[in-house]
Tab-separated table of C-alpha atoms in Angstrom:
chain	number	residue	atom	x	y	z
R	1	UNK	CA	102.575	107.390	109.931
R	2	UNK	CA	100.612	110.134	108.232
R	3	UNK	CA	101.401	113.820	108.566
R	4	UNK	CA	99.135	116.670	107.583
R	5	UNK	CA	100.461	120.185	107.275
R	6	UNK	CA	97.528	122.580	107.546
R	7	UNK	CA	97.436	126.321	107.208
R	8	UNK	CA	94.724	128.902	107.563
R	9	UNK	CA	93.965	130.936	104.470
R	10	UNK	CA	94.801	130.925	100.790
R	11	UNK	CA	98.375	131.164	99.579
R	12	UNK	CA	98.984	134.613	98.111
R	13	UNK	CA	102.594	134.317	96.957
R	14	UNK	CA	103.458	131.952	94.070
R	15	UNK	CA	106.957	131.476	95.505
R	16	UNK	CA	105.458	130.213	98.778
R	17	UNK	CA	103.270	127.733	96.879
R	18	UNK	CA	106.287	126.522	94.916
R	19	UNK	CA	108.320	125.954	98.099
R	20	UNK	CA	105.330	124.311	99.788
R	21	UNK	CA	104.969	121.879	96.886
R	22	UNK	CA	108.716	121.141	96.816
R	23	UNK	CA	108.951	120.323	100.532
R	24	UNK	CA	105.762	118.239	100.500
R	25	UNK	CA	107.324	116.218	97.667
R	26	UNK	CA	110.567	115.778	99.621
R	27	UNK	CA	108.758	114.750	102.815
R	28	UNK	CA	106.691	112.205	100.855
R	29	UNK	CA	109.897	110.183	100.325
R	30	UNK	CA	109.829	109.379	104.049
R	31	UNK	CA	106.188	109.440	105.132
R	32	UNK	CA	102.673	109.917	103.822
R	33	UNK	CA	102.071	113.684	103.857
R	34	UNK	CA	99.296	116.029	102.836
R	35	UNK	CA	99.135	119.825	102.638
R	36	UNK	CA	95.800	121.469	103.438
R	37	UNK	CA	94.622	125.059	103.100
R	38	UNK	CA	91.722	125.665	105.501
R	39	UNK	CA	89.374	128.624	105.730
R	40	UNK	CA	89.606	129.175	109.480
R	41	UNK	CA	90.461	127.801	112.912
R	42	UNK	CA	87.059	126.113	113.283
R	43	UNK	CA	87.670	124.129	110.072
R	44	UNK	CA	91.027	122.988	111.462
R	45	UNK	CA	89.514	121.792	114.729
R	46	UNK	CA	86.652	120.051	112.934
R	47	UNK	CA	89.066	118.313	110.529
R	48	UNK	CA	91.063	117.010	113.478
R	49	UNK	CA	87.948	115.731	115.230
R	50	UNK	CA	88.411	118.165	118.085
R	51	UNK	CA	85.603	119.934	119.832
R	52	UNK	CA	85.036	123.563	118.995
R	53	UNK	CA	86.943	125.891	121.311
R	54	UNK	CA	85.383	125.899	124.767
R	55	UNK	CA	83.580	122.553	124.381
R	56	UNK	CA	84.261	118.992	125.529
R	57	UNK	CA	87.644	117.497	126.361
R	58	UNK	CA	90.912	117.354	124.443
R	59	UNK	CA	90.382	113.763	123.364
R	60	UNK	CA	86.629	113.315	122.882
R	61	UNK	CA	86.079	112.204	119.283
R	62	UNK	CA	89.653	112.988	118.350
R	63	UNK	CA	90.841	111.660	114.967
R	64	UNK	CA	94.382	113.028	115.051
R	65	UNK	CA	97.034	114.685	117.175
R	66	UNK	CA	97.085	118.440	116.747
R	67	UNK	CA	100.342	120.384	116.925
R	68	UNK	CA	99.937	124.138	116.682
R	69	UNK	CA	102.878	126.211	115.565
R	70	UNK	CA	102.596	129.021	118.074
R	71	UNK	CA	104.961	131.549	119.619
R	72	UNK	CA	103.763	130.385	123.056
R	73	UNK	CA	104.993	126.873	122.325
R	74	UNK	CA	108.146	124.981	123.166
R	75	UNK	CA	111.247	125.767	121.160
R	76	UNK	CA	113.106	122.711	119.885
R	77	UNK	CA	116.389	122.229	118.067
R	78	UNK	CA	116.236	120.353	114.759
R	79	UNK	CA	117.541	117.240	116.507
R	80	UNK	CA	114.946	117.522	119.293
R	81	UNK	CA	112.213	117.977	116.692
R	82	UNK	CA	113.464	114.861	114.877
R	83	UNK	CA	113.299	112.898	118.146
R	84	UNK	CA	109.741	114.165	118.687
R	85	UNK	CA	108.716	112.896	115.236
R	86	UNK	CA	110.559	109.607	115.672
R	87	UNK	CA	108.993	108.950	119.071
R	88	UNK	CA	105.548	109.851	117.760
R	89	UNK	CA	105.993	107.588	114.739
R	90	UNK	CA	106.958	104.677	116.979
R	91	UNK	CA	104.154	105.086	119.522
R	92	UNK	CA	101.060	106.673	118.044
R	93	UNK	CA	98.651	105.463	115.340
R	94	UNK	CA	96.817	108.776	114.807
R	95	UNK	CA	97.757	111.177	112.032
R	96	UNK	CA	99.907	114.065	113.181
R	97	UNK	CA	98.535	117.458	112.125
R	98	UNK	CA	100.877	120.446	112.181
R	99	UNK	CA	98.978	123.723	111.832
R	100	UNK	CA	100.122	127.236	110.994
R	101	UNK	CA	97.606	129.931	111.828
R	102	UNK	CA	96.528	133.022	110.006
R	103	UNK	CA	98.330	136.334	110.351
R	104	UNK	CA	96.556	136.679	113.732
R	105	UNK	CA	97.798	133.319	115.030
R	106	UNK	CA	95.619	130.972	117.076
R	107	UNK	CA	93.085	131.796	119.769
R	108	UNK	CA	93.733	130.828	123.377
R	109	UNK	CA	90.891	128.319	123.092
R	110	UNK	CA	92.482	126.588	120.080
R	111	UNK	CA	95.865	126.529	121.805
R	112	UNK	CA	94.205	124.926	124.822
R	113	UNK	CA	92.708	122.215	122.612
R	114	UNK	CA	95.963	121.216	120.926
R	115	UNK	CA	98.036	118.319	122.200
R	116	UNK	CA	101.292	120.197	121.507
R	117	UNK	CA	102.379	123.787	120.987
R	118	UNK	CA	105.696	124.218	119.211
R	119	UNK	CA	107.401	127.512	118.481
R	120	UNK	CA	109.606	128.121	115.455
R	121	UNK	CA	111.529	130.683	117.501
R	122	UNK	CA	111.144	133.958	119.294
R	123	UNK	CA	111.090	136.093	116.145
R	124	UNK	CA	107.779	136.958	114.538
R	125	UNK	CA	107.403	135.365	111.098
R	126	UNK	CA	104.926	136.003	108.327
R	127	UNK	CA	102.476	133.076	108.489
R	128	UNK	CA	103.217	131.931	104.920
R	129	UNK	CA	106.956	131.974	105.638
R	130	UNK	CA	106.373	130.071	108.888
R	131	UNK	CA	104.708	127.330	106.817
R	132	UNK	CA	107.792	126.974	104.606
R	133	UNK	CA	110.082	126.893	107.651
R	134	UNK	CA	107.913	124.211	109.252
R	135	UNK	CA	107.967	122.127	106.070
R	136	UNK	CA	111.749	122.417	105.811
R	137	UNK	CA	112.144	121.363	109.441
R	138	UNK	CA	109.848	118.343	108.968
R	139	UNK	CA	111.948	117.322	105.957
R	140	UNK	CA	115.174	117.926	107.929
R	141	UNK	CA	113.828	115.868	110.850
R	142	UNK	CA	113.252	112.839	108.622
R	143	UNK	CA	116.671	113.331	107.026
R	144	UNK	CA	118.163	113.261	110.546
R	145	UNK	CA	116.174	110.138	111.501
R	146	UNK	CA	117.233	108.334	108.293
R	147	UNK	CA	120.857	109.471	108.437
R	148	UNK	CA	120.544	111.353	105.150
R	149	UNK	CA	123.412	113.815	104.529
R	150	UNK	CA	121.018	116.786	104.104
R	151	UNK	CA	121.535	117.677	107.768
R	152	UNK	CA	125.305	117.034	107.795
R	153	UNK	CA	127.579	120.022	107.947
R	154	UNK	CA	124.940	122.385	109.337
């Protein structure tokens, strides 16, 4: 399984970059992972092999499965998120791309083109902080799947 964590825009805060690097390193113990800074939503959709918003179907030319982190998405517990990753890992050969949008979030068209929408919760988060939370939850999910004590005693 390969996971890509993509975000729109350059990282402004050194602390965010440091945490991003740390969690990507931790996740790499469990699965092949890559972090990608992209210039805009169109670059994300192109990278995933998805049609530009408003064109073609969800699967035409698709090279990966796109999961947008979006407030309109489904809220999952850490255990439910781990099950999602475990099930995906067992059943799907395409890379899994988790994407965090810019400060403005994702357009309706992009949300309509994603295979999954997942919410990190009902609170509004700064997009750079949302990236770190996503990375931590991906790491936690693999710790849960592997029975690592990181998740114990939560």
